PDB file of C-alpha atoms and ligand atoms in Angstrom:
ATOM      1  CA  MET R  32     -80.299 142.812  15.643  1.00 93.00           C
ATOM      2  CA  SER R  33     -81.164 144.071  12.163  1.00 98.00           C
ATOM      3  CA  THR R  34     -82.635 142.785   8.887  1.00 98.00           C
ATOM      4  CA  LEU R  35     -81.484 144.467   5.668  1.00 98.00           C
ATOM      5  CA  PHE R  36     -83.307 145.010   2.369  1.00 98.00           C
ATOM      6  CA  ILE R  37     -81.840 146.143  -0.983  1.00 98.00           C
ATOM      7  CA  SER R  38     -83.090 146.080  -4.584  1.00 98.00           C
ATOM      8  CA  ASP R  39     -82.642 147.595  -8.071  1.00 97.00           C
ATOM      9  CA  ILE R  40     -78.851 147.591  -8.073  1.00 98.00           C
ATOM     10  CA  HIS R  41     -79.030 146.774 -11.819  1.00 97.00           C
ATOM     11  CA  LEU R  42     -75.455 145.436 -11.869  1.00 98.00           C
ATOM     12  CA  CYS R  43     -73.764 145.433 -15.269  1.00 97.00           C
ATOM     13  CA  ALA R  44     -70.191 145.389 -16.596  1.00 96.00           C
ATOM     14  CA  GLN R  45     -70.474 149.061 -17.581  1.00 95.00           C
ATOM     15  CA  ARG R  46     -70.889 150.138 -13.939  1.00 95.00           C
ATOM     16  CA  PRO R  47     -67.941 148.753 -11.899  1.00 96.00           C
ATOM     17  CA  ASP R  48     -68.638 151.465  -9.292  1.00 94.00           C
ATOM     18  CA  MET R  49     -71.969 149.835  -8.451  1.00 95.00           C
ATOM     19  CA  THR R  50     -70.323 146.404  -8.253  1.00 97.00           C
ATOM     20  CA  ALA R  51     -67.674 147.826  -5.906  1.00 96.00           C
ATOM     21  CA  ALA R  52     -70.343 149.500  -3.754  1.00 96.00           C
ATOM     22  CA  LEU R  53     -72.339 146.277  -3.445  1.00 97.00           C
ATOM     23  CA  VAL R  54     -69.270 144.142  -2.624  1.00 97.00           C
ATOM     24  CA  HIS R  55     -68.229 146.695   0.015  1.00 96.00           C
ATOM     25  CA  PHE R  56     -71.773 146.623   1.467  1.00 97.00           C
ATOM     26  CA  LEU R  57     -71.740 142.788   1.588  1.00 98.00           C
ATOM     27  CA  GLU R  58     -68.272 142.682   3.171  1.00 97.00           C
ATOM     28  CA  HIS R  59     -68.975 145.374   5.777  1.00 97.00           C
ATOM     29  CA  ASP R  60     -72.534 146.660   6.446  1.00 96.00           C
ATOM     30  CA  ALA R  61     -74.243 143.285   5.955  1.00 98.00           C
ATOM     31  CA  VAL R  62     -71.912 141.271   8.218  1.00 98.00           C
ATOM     32  CA  GLY R  63     -73.718 140.422  11.458  1.00 98.00           C
ATOM     33  CA  ALA R  64     -77.248 141.100  10.111  1.00 98.00           C
ATOM     34  CA  ASP R  65     -80.043 138.672  11.014  1.00 98.00           C
ATOM     35  CA  ALA R  66     -80.804 138.356   7.274  1.00 98.00           C
ATOM     36  CA  LEU R  67     -80.402 140.148   3.926  1.00 98.00           C
ATOM     37  CA  TYR R  68     -83.279 140.351   1.424  1.00 99.00           C
ATOM     38  CA  VAL R  69     -82.588 141.287  -2.203  1.00 99.00           C
ATOM     39  CA  LEU R  70     -85.920 142.343  -3.729  1.00 98.00           C
ATOM     40  CA  GLY R  71     -85.123 142.047  -7.439  1.00 98.00           C
ATOM     41  CA  ASP R  72     -83.255 143.686 -10.298  1.00 98.00           C
ATOM     42  CA  LEU R  73     -79.921 142.808  -8.707  1.00 98.00           C
ATOM     43  CA  PHE R  74     -78.698 142.490 -12.307  1.00 98.00           C
ATOM     44  CA  GLU R  75     -79.511 144.713 -15.303  1.00 97.00           C
ATOM     45  CA  PHE R  76     -80.283 141.600 -17.326  1.00 98.00           C
ATOM     46  CA  TRP R  77     -80.242 137.807 -16.960  1.00 98.00           C
ATOM     47  CA  ILE R  78     -80.312 135.313 -19.831  1.00 98.00           C
ATOM     48  CA  GLY R  79     -79.528 132.115 -17.955  1.00 98.00           C
ATOM     49  CA  ASP R  80     -77.414 130.717 -15.102  1.00 98.00           C
ATOM     50  CA  ASP R  81     -75.035 129.371 -17.766  1.00 98.00           C
ATOM     51  CA  ASP R  82     -74.034 132.898 -18.841  1.00 98.00           C
ATOM     52  CA  PRO R  83     -70.201 132.967 -18.326  1.00 97.00           C
ATOM     53  CA  ASN R  84     -70.318 136.720 -17.527  1.00 97.00           C
ATOM     54  CA  PRO R  85     -67.423 137.148 -14.976  1.00 97.00           C
ATOM     55  CA  LEU R  86     -69.531 139.712 -13.086  1.00 98.00           C
ATOM     56  CA  HIS R  87     -71.879 136.899 -12.030  1.00 98.00           C
ATOM     57  CA  GLN R  88     -69.092 134.934 -10.328  1.00 98.00           C
ATOM     58  CA  THR R  89     -67.747 138.053  -8.589  1.00 98.00           C
ATOM     59  CA  ILE R  90     -71.201 138.737  -7.145  1.00 98.00           C
ATOM     60  CA  ALA R  91     -71.908 135.072  -6.293  1.00 98.00           C
ATOM     61  CA  ASP R  92     -68.612 134.910  -4.371  1.00 98.00           C
ATOM     62  CA  ALA R  93     -69.457 138.030  -2.360  1.00 98.00           C
ATOM     63  CA  PHE R  94     -72.945 136.792  -1.444  1.00 98.00           C
ATOM     64  CA  LEU R  95     -71.680 133.262  -0.676  1.00 98.00           C
ATOM     65  CA  ALA R  96     -69.015 134.657   1.667  1.00 98.00           C
ATOM     66  CA  LEU R  97     -71.720 136.569   3.561  1.00 98.00           C
ATOM     67  CA  SER R  98     -74.020 133.515   3.746  1.00 98.00           C
ATOM     68  CA  GLN R  99     -71.079 131.498   5.102  1.00 98.00           C
ATOM     69  CA  GLN R 100     -70.846 134.065   7.911  1.00 98.00           C
ATOM     70  CA  ASN R 101     -74.351 132.948   8.956  1.00 98.00           C
ATOM     71  CA  VAL R 102     -76.290 135.754   7.316  1.00 98.00           C
ATOM     72  CA  PRO R 103     -79.217 134.103   5.466  1.00 98.00           C
ATOM     73  CA  ILE R 104     -79.730 135.700   2.035  1.00 99.00           C
ATOM     74  CA  TYR R 105     -83.118 135.727   0.264  1.00 99.00           C
ATOM     75  CA  PHE R 106     -83.840 136.768  -3.327  1.00 99.00           C
ATOM     76  CA  ILE R 107     -87.058 137.842  -5.043  1.00 98.00           C
ATOM     77  CA  HIS R 108     -86.879 138.147  -8.848  1.00 98.00           C
ATOM     78  CA  GLY R 109     -87.171 141.514 -10.580  1.00 98.00           C
ATOM     79  CA  ASN R 110     -88.468 142.259 -14.067  1.00 97.00           C
ATOM     80  CA  ARG R 111     -84.855 142.166 -15.278  1.00 97.00           C
ATOM     81  CA  ASP R 112     -83.374 139.089 -13.551  1.00 98.00           C
ATOM     82  CA  PHE R 113     -86.556 136.942 -13.548  1.00 98.00           C
ATOM     83  CA  LEU R 114     -84.659 134.028 -15.090  1.00 98.00           C
ATOM     84  CA  LEU R 115     -82.082 133.805 -12.290  1.00 98.00           C
ATOM     85  CA  GLY R 116     -82.308 130.137 -11.299  1.00 98.00           C
ATOM     86  CA  GLN R 117     -81.609 127.650  -8.502  1.00 98.00           C
ATOM     87  CA  GLN R 118     -78.154 126.844  -9.932  1.00 98.00           C
ATOM     88  CA  TYR R 119     -76.978 130.433  -9.531  1.00 98.00           C
ATOM     89  CA  ALA R 120     -78.817 130.884  -6.227  1.00 98.00           C
ATOM     90  CA  LYS R 121     -76.879 127.892  -4.843  1.00 98.00           C
ATOM     91  CA  ARG R 122     -73.558 129.335  -6.072  1.00 98.00           C
ATOM     92  CA  ALA R 123     -74.432 132.611  -4.331  1.00 98.00           C
ATOM     93  CA  GLY R 124     -75.774 131.041  -1.112  1.00 98.00           C
ATOM     94  CA  MET R 125     -79.178 132.596  -1.807  1.00 98.00           C
ATOM     95  CA  THR R 126     -82.671 131.219  -1.181  1.00 98.00           C
ATOM     96  CA  LEU R 127     -85.189 132.091  -3.916  1.00 98.00           C
ATOM     97  CA  LEU R 128     -88.574 133.402  -2.733  1.00 98.00           C
ATOM     98  CA  GLY R 129     -91.833 133.851  -4.623  1.00 98.00           C
ATOM     99  CA  ASP R 130     -93.379 137.240  -5.365  1.00 98.00           C
ATOM    100  CA  PRO R 131     -95.134 138.297  -3.195  1.00 98.00           C
ATOM    101  CA  CYS R 132     -93.625 136.680  -0.105  1.00 98.00           C
ATOM    102  CA  ILE R 133     -94.957 137.136   3.434  1.00 98.00           C
ATOM    103  CA  ILE R 134     -92.443 137.184   6.269  1.00 98.00           C
ATOM    104  CA  GLU R 135     -92.632 137.789   9.989  1.00 98.00           C
ATOM    105  CA  LEU R 136     -90.272 140.669  10.733  1.00 98.00           C
ATOM    106  CA  TYR R 137     -89.706 141.142  14.477  1.00 98.00           C
ATOM    107  CA  GLY R 138     -93.274 140.142  15.207  1.00 97.00           C
ATOM    108  CA  GLU R 139     -94.867 142.054  12.266  1.00 97.00           C
ATOM    109  CA  ARG R 140     -96.301 140.377   9.116  1.00 98.00           C
ATOM    110  CA  VAL R 141     -94.732 142.047   6.076  1.00 98.00           C
ATOM    111  CA  VAL R 142     -95.418 141.617   2.337  1.00 98.00           C
ATOM    112  CA  LEU R 143     -92.262 141.567   0.235  1.00 98.00           C
ATOM    113  CA  SER R 144     -92.476 142.121  -3.521  1.00 98.00           C
ATOM    114  CA  HIS R 145     -90.263 143.382  -6.323  1.00 98.00           C
ATOM    115  CA  GLY R 146     -93.027 145.906  -7.106  1.00 98.00           C
ATOM    116  CA  ASP R 147     -93.592 145.416 -10.855  1.00 97.00           C
ATOM    117  CA  LEU R 148     -96.776 143.434 -10.088  1.00 97.00           C
ATOM    118  CA  LEU R 149     -98.188 146.587  -8.472  1.00 98.00           C
ATOM    119  CA  CYS R 150     -97.729 148.746 -11.587  1.00 96.00           C
ATOM    120  CA  THR R 151    -101.105 147.649 -12.966  1.00 95.00           C
ATOM    121  CA  LEU R 152    -101.576 150.715 -15.218  1.00 94.00           C
ATOM    122  CA  ASP R 153     -98.572 149.713 -17.294  1.00 93.00           C
ATOM    123  CA  GLU R 154    -100.545 147.269 -19.451  1.00 93.00           C
ATOM    124  CA  GLY R 155     -97.738 146.810 -21.942  1.00 92.00           C
ATOM    125  CA  TYR R 156     -95.386 145.712 -19.235  1.00 93.00           C
ATOM    126  CA  GLN R 157     -97.971 143.449 -17.535  1.00 95.00           C
ATOM    127  CA  LYS R 158     -98.479 141.694 -20.892  1.00 96.00           C
ATOM    128  CA  PHE R 159     -94.675 141.266 -21.228  1.00 94.00           C
ATOM    129  CA  ARG R 160     -94.608 139.842 -17.706  1.00 96.00           C
ATOM    130  CA  ARG R 161     -97.420 137.353 -18.343  1.00 97.00           C
ATOM    131  CA  ILE R 162     -95.747 136.084 -21.525  1.00 97.00           C
ATOM    132  CA  THR R 163     -92.302 135.694 -19.969  1.00 97.00           C
ATOM    133  CA  GLN R 164     -93.830 133.829 -17.029  1.00 97.00           C
ATOM    134  CA  LEU R 165     -94.928 131.009 -19.381  1.00 98.00           C
ATOM    135  CA  LYS R 166     -92.973 127.898 -18.323  1.00 97.00           C
ATOM    136  CA  TRP R 167     -92.708 126.466 -21.840  1.00 98.00           C
ATOM    137  CA  LEU R 168     -91.365 129.766 -23.191  1.00 98.00           C
ATOM    138  CA  ARG R 169     -88.763 129.973 -20.414  1.00 98.00           C
ATOM    139  CA  TRP R 170     -87.800 126.350 -21.100  1.00 98.00           C
ATOM    140  CA  LEU R 171     -87.373 127.183 -24.823  1.00 98.00           C
ATOM    141  CA  PHE R 172     -85.511 130.464 -24.286  1.00 98.00           C
ATOM    142  CA  LEU R 173     -83.021 128.945 -21.861  1.00 98.00           C
ATOM    143  CA  ARG R 174     -82.198 126.252 -24.423  1.00 98.00           C
ATOM    144  CA  LEU R 175     -81.376 128.680 -27.201  1.00 98.00           C
ATOM    145  CA  PRO R 176     -77.643 129.009 -27.930  1.00 98.00           C
ATOM    146  CA  LEU R 177     -76.153 131.718 -25.692  1.00 98.00           C
ATOM    147  CA  PRO R 178     -75.273 134.083 -28.579  1.00 98.00           C
ATOM    148  CA  ARG R 179     -78.931 133.947 -29.668  1.00 98.00           C
ATOM    149  CA  ARG R 180     -80.102 134.788 -26.173  1.00 98.00           C
ATOM    150  CA  GLN R 181     -77.578 137.617 -25.990  1.00 98.00           C
ATOM    151  CA  ALA R 182     -78.883 139.069 -29.258  1.00 98.00           C
ATOM    152  CA  ILE R 183     -82.527 138.870 -28.130  1.00 97.00           C
ATOM    153  CA  ALA R 184     -81.628 140.445 -24.784  1.00 97.00           C
ATOM    154  CA  HIS R 185     -79.712 143.274 -26.415  1.00 97.00           C
ATOM    155  CA  LYS R 186     -82.696 144.048 -28.645  1.00 96.00           C
ATOM    156  CA  MET R 187     -85.235 143.847 -25.818  1.00 95.00           C
ATOM    157  CA  ARG R 188     -83.195 146.065 -23.529  1.00 94.00           C
ATOM    158  CA  GLY R 189     -83.040 148.662 -26.278  1.00 93.00           C
ATOM    159  CA  GLN R 190     -86.807 148.423 -26.757  1.00 91.00           C
ATOM    160  CA  SER R 191     -87.409 148.782 -23.018  1.00 87.00           C
ATOM    161  CA  GLN R 192     -85.208 151.839 -22.851  1.00 86.00           C
ATOM    162  CA  MET R 193     -87.229 153.478 -25.658  1.00 84.00           C
ATOM    163  CA  GLU R 194     -90.609 152.457 -24.222  1.00 83.00           C
ATOM    164  CA  ASN R 195     -89.713 153.759 -20.763  1.00 82.00           C
ATOM    165  CA  ALA R 196     -88.594 157.049 -22.286  1.00 80.00           C
ATOM    166  CA  TYR R 197     -92.096 157.861 -23.577  1.00 81.00           C
ATOM    167  CA  LYS R 198     -94.216 156.155 -20.897  1.00 79.00           C
ATOM    168  CA  SER R 199     -95.682 158.643 -18.447  1.00 77.00           C
ATOM    169  CA  GLN R 200     -94.053 158.491 -15.068  1.00 77.00           C
ATOM    170  CA  SER R 201     -97.424 157.898 -13.400  1.00 74.00           C
ATOM    171  CA  ILE R 202     -98.114 154.542 -15.100  1.00 72.00           C
ATOM    172  CA  MET R 203     -94.692 153.358 -14.012  1.00 83.00           C
ATOM    173  CA  ASP R 204     -95.571 153.710 -10.362  1.00 93.00           C
ATOM    174  CA  VAL R 205     -97.620 151.363  -8.203  1.00 96.00           C
ATOM    175  CA  THR R 206    -101.393 151.794  -8.137  1.00 96.00           C
ATOM    176  CA  PRO R 207    -102.827 152.360  -4.632  1.00 97.00           C
ATOM    177  CA  ALA R 208    -105.608 149.833  -5.319  1.00 97.00           C
ATOM    178  CA  ALA R 209    -103.046 147.111  -6.109  1.00 98.00           C
ATOM    179  CA  VAL R 210    -101.107 147.966  -2.936  1.00 98.00           C
ATOM    180  CA  ASP R 211    -104.258 147.783  -0.786  1.00 98.00           C
ATOM    181  CA  ALA R 212    -105.341 144.519  -2.444  1.00 98.00           C
ATOM    182  CA  MET R 213    -101.957 142.875  -1.846  1.00 98.00           C
ATOM    183  CA  LEU R 214    -101.899 143.969   1.810  1.00 98.00           C
ATOM    184  CA  ARG R 215    -105.519 142.894   2.428  1.00 98.00           C
ATOM    185  CA  SER R 216    -105.184 139.501   0.715  1.00 98.00           C
ATOM    186  CA  HIS R 217    -102.254 138.653   2.974  1.00 98.00           C
ATOM    187  CA  ASP R 218    -103.632 140.284   6.131  1.00 98.00           C
ATOM    188  CA  CYS R 219    -100.603 142.565   6.382  1.00 98.00           C
ATOM    189  CA  ARG R 220    -100.191 146.264   7.093  1.00 98.00           C
ATOM    190  CA  MET R 221     -96.600 146.657   6.038  1.00 98.00           C
ATOM    191  CA  MET R 222     -95.100 146.245   2.563  1.00 98.00           C
ATOM    192  CA  ILE R 223     -91.544 146.529   1.274  1.00 98.00           C
ATOM    193  CA  HIS R 224     -90.858 146.704  -2.470  1.00 98.00           C
ATOM    194  CA  GLY R 225     -88.518 148.173  -5.086  1.00 98.00           C
ATOM    195  CA  HIS R 226     -88.803 148.577  -8.878  1.00 97.00           C
ATOM    196  CA  THR R 227     -90.146 152.151  -9.088  1.00 96.00           C
ATOM    197  CA  HIS R 228     -86.824 153.750  -8.055  1.00 95.00           C
ATOM    198  CA  ARG R 229     -88.815 156.152  -5.821  1.00 95.00           C
ATOM    199  CA  PRO R 230     -87.352 155.476  -2.336  1.00 97.00           C
ATOM    200  CA  ALA R 231     -89.697 156.581   0.435  1.00 97.00           C
ATOM    201  CA  ILE R 232     -91.626 155.450   3.501  1.00 98.00           C
ATOM    202  CA  HIS R 233     -95.379 155.971   2.953  1.00 98.00           C
ATOM    203  CA  ASP R 234     -97.655 155.906   5.987  1.00 98.00           C
ATOM    204  CA  PHE R 235    -101.393 155.618   5.257  1.00 98.00           C
ATOM    205  CA  THR R 236    -104.618 154.150   6.613  1.00 98.00           C
ATOM    206  CA  LEU R 237    -105.915 150.787   5.430  1.00 98.00           C
ATOM    207  CA  ASP R 238    -109.397 149.807   6.637  1.00 97.00           C
ATOM    208  CA  GLY R 239    -109.029 152.195   9.566  1.00 97.00           C
ATOM    209  CA  GLN R 240    -105.633 150.755  10.590  1.00 97.00           C
ATOM    210  CA  PRO R 241    -102.211 152.404  10.144  1.00 98.00           C
ATOM    211  CA  ALA R 242    -100.281 150.882   7.216  1.00 98.00           C
ATOM    212  CA  ARG R 243     -96.758 151.458   5.875  1.00 98.00           C
ATOM    213  CA  ARG R 244     -95.319 150.953   2.378  1.00 98.00           C
ATOM    214  CA  ILE R 245     -91.526 151.194   2.132  1.00 98.00           C
ATOM    215  CA  VAL R 246     -89.991 151.677  -1.323  1.00 98.00           C
ATOM    216  CA  LEU R 247     -86.316 150.793  -1.753  1.00 98.00           C
ATOM    217  CA  GLY R 248     -84.092 152.998  -3.873  1.00 97.00           C
ATOM    218  CA  ASP R 249     -82.009 152.064  -6.909  1.00 97.00           C
ATOM    219  CA  TRP R 250     -78.205 152.230  -6.860  1.00 96.00           C
ATOM    220  CA  PHE R 251     -77.632 154.313  -9.989  1.00 95.00           C
ATOM    221  CA  GLU R 252     -76.485 157.469  -8.191  1.00 93.00           C
ATOM    222  CA  GLN R 253     -76.007 156.129  -4.648  1.00 93.00           C
ATOM    223  CA  GLY R 254     -76.677 152.916  -2.762  1.00 93.00           C
ATOM    224  CA  SER R 255     -79.953 152.508  -0.862  1.00 96.00           C
ATOM    225  CA  VAL R 256     -80.535 150.132   2.041  1.00 98.00           C
ATOM    226  CA  LEU R 257     -83.478 149.598   4.384  1.00 98.00           C
ATOM    227  CA  ILE R 258     -82.382 148.691   7.921  1.00 98.00           C
ATOM    228  CA  CYS R 259     -85.124 147.095  10.016  1.00 98.00           C
ATOM    229  CA  ARG R 260     -84.967 146.574  13.764  1.00 98.00           C
ATOM    230  CA  PRO R 261     -87.791 145.675  16.148  1.00 98.00           C
ATOM    231  CA  GLY R 262     -90.348 148.469  15.726  1.00 95.00           C
ATOM    232  CA  GLU R 263     -88.040 150.579  13.533  1.00 97.00           C
ATOM    233  CA  GLN R 264     -87.376 150.901   9.788  1.00 98.00           C
ATOM    234  CA  ARG R 265     -84.687 153.266   8.427  1.00 98.00           C
ATOM    235  CA  LEU R 266     -84.097 153.930   4.729  1.00 98.00           C
ATOM    236  CA  GLU R 267     -80.427 154.934   4.294  1.00 97.00           C
ATOM    237  CA  GLN R 268     -78.274 155.994   1.374  1.00 92.00           C
ATOM    238  CA  ARG R 269     -74.770 154.652   0.742  1.00 87.00           C
ATOM    239  CA  PRO R 270     -72.286 156.633  -1.418  1.00 85.00           C
ATOM    240  CA  LEU R 271     -70.870 154.870  -4.479  1.00 88.00           C
ATOM    241  CA  PRO R 272     -67.038 154.886  -4.747  1.00 83.00           C
ATOM    242  CA  GLN R 273     -65.750 157.229  -7.449  1.00 76.00           C
ATOM    243  CA  ALA R 274     -65.989 155.333 -10.756  1.00 59.00           C
ATOM    244  CA  ASP R 275     -62.210 155.475 -11.379  1.00 59.00           C
ATOM    245  CA  MET R 276     -61.485 154.056  -7.889  1.00 62.00           C
ATOM    246  CA  ALA R 277     -63.951 151.217  -8.540  1.00 64.00           C
ATOM    247  CA  SER R 278     -62.362 150.289 -11.848  1.00 63.00           C
ATOM    248  CA  GLN R 279     -59.120 149.705  -9.916  1.00 60.00           C
ATOM    249  CA  GLY R 280     -61.132 146.904  -8.198  1.00 47.00           C
TER     250      GLY R 280
HETATM  251  O1  U2V B 508     -91.164 150.423 -14.808  1.00 55.63           O
HETATM  252  C1  U2V B 508     -91.716 149.859 -15.706  1.00 55.63           C
HETATM  253  C2  U2V B 508     -90.980 149.467 -16.941  1.00 55.63           C
HETATM  254  C3  U2V B 508     -89.990 148.409 -16.534  1.00 55.63           C
HETATM  255  C4  U2V B 508     -89.305 147.904 -17.731  1.00 55.63           C
HETATM  256  C5  U2V B 508     -89.966 146.621 -18.144  1.00 55.63           C
HETATM  257  N1  U2V B 508     -89.171 146.025 -19.181  1.00 55.63           N
HETATM  258  C6  U2V B 508     -88.221 145.072 -18.900  1.00 55.63           C
HETATM  259  O2  U2V B 508     -88.032 144.657 -17.784  1.00 55.63           O
HETATM  260  N2  U2V B 508     -87.552 144.640 -19.999  1.00 55.63           N
HETATM  261  C7  U2V B 508     -86.535 143.692 -20.011  1.00 55.63           C
HETATM  262  C8  U2V B 508     -86.332 142.777 -18.995  1.00 55.63           C
HETATM  263  C9  U2V B 508     -85.296 141.847 -19.088  1.00 55.63           C
HETATM  264  C10 U2V B 508     -84.482 141.849 -20.195  1.00 55.63           C
HETATM  265  S1  U2V B 508     -83.235 140.664 -20.334  1.00 55.63           S
HETATM  266  O3  U2V B 508     -82.270 141.170 -21.260  1.00 55.63           O
HETATM  267  O4  U2V B 508     -82.755 140.342 -19.035  1.00 55.63           O
HETATM  268  N3  U2V B 508     -83.928 139.329 -20.974  1.00 55.63           N
HETATM  269  C11 U2V B 508     -84.506 139.524 -22.299  1.00 55.63           C
HETATM  270  C12 U2V B 508     -84.850 138.184 -22.910  1.00 55.63           C
HETATM  271  N4  U2V B 508     -85.657 137.398 -21.994  1.00 55.63           N
HETATM  272  C13 U2V B 508     -86.619 136.507 -22.484  1.00 55.63           C
HETATM  273  C14 U2V B 508     -87.190 135.581 -21.631  1.00 55.63           C
HETATM  274  C15 U2V B 508     -88.154 134.726 -22.148  1.00 55.63           C
HETATM  275 CL1  U2V B 508     -88.860 133.611 -21.054  1.00 55.63          CL
HETATM  276  C16 U2V B 508     -88.576 134.773 -23.449  1.00 55.63           C
HETATM  277  C17 U2V B 508     -87.980 135.690 -24.291  1.00 55.63           C
HETATM  278  C18 U2V B 508     -88.409 135.774 -25.716  1.00 55.63           C
HETATM  279  F1  U2V B 508     -89.421 134.965 -25.953  1.00 55.63           F
HETATM  280  F2  U2V B 508     -88.747 137.030 -26.004  1.00 55.63           F
HETATM  281  F3  U2V B 508     -87.365 135.427 -26.482  1.00 55.63           F
HETATM  282  C19 U2V B 508     -87.019 136.578 -23.828  1.00 55.63           C
HETATM  283  C20 U2V B 508     -85.076 137.195 -20.701  1.00 55.63           C
HETATM  284  C21 U2V B 508     -84.707 138.515 -20.054  1.00 55.63           C
HETATM  285  C22 U2V B 508     -84.663 142.770 -21.216  1.00 55.63           C
HETATM  286  C23 U2V B 508     -85.706 143.685 -21.112  1.00 55.63           C
HETATM  287  N5  U2V B 508     -93.026 149.514 -15.738  1.00 55.63           N
HETATM  288  O5  U2V B 508     -93.827 149.842 -14.732  1.00 55.63           O
HETATM  289 MN1   MN B 509     -87.643 146.542 -11.636  1.00 55.63          MN
END
């Protein structure tokens, strides 16, 4: 009896070792779980479900196989793959959730979020998020010819890389006030999120009650998975296969 949480795998063609690690995880560790939650940034970028990127089909097949072994799979969008749509979710056997999403986990109410919403000090990013949430803009972007979308994405990823390089680490972390507000507004005392790439379990007091914020790790250097059982949460690392082994598929 266990529920698994992963996030920030940031899959891309340049990192076949991460793809191999995730497929191995889905074919082994995740089999038999009560459910698997993917809390965003599964992919390094996403410009539409119609993107013929072969990586997408490889990953959809692996998730679909797991869902067909009766492991429900849930997905919350990250700041990278926020355009991942119902068409792809269906191909991958995933159910899309909103952000935040409240679940009952072995009798405990838990807030699930990607985590970017909690980084309130990063005003530049919050502005980017508000703009790209606009329905009409998403409608327009997704109808641009694919090469155009690829060019825009390439440019924006370069910009993000530069911006992140000079932004202070502190503004790219969650703000305690935003964490408290999200817990209070949903009457929860446990939160699980990703995005900051700072894996940890933080125990603190909220309105005189014990509270817990669990941050999932990214998969750049090693895999990171949260294993929840009744009354127990364990954050574990998973080694990535050596890059050359992975490229042999
Ligand atoms: O940790 C931190 C910092 C975190 C880093 C924040 N930065 C970050 O995530 N950047 C980023 C995310 C996604 C991509 S993308 O390549 O996947 N792709 C680009 C084009 N997208 C688009 C959509 C729409 Cl609706 C409209 C347009 C428009 F109008 F511009 F054309 C474009 C769709 C998505 C590229 C960069 N803060 O705390
Ligand atoms: Mn993120």
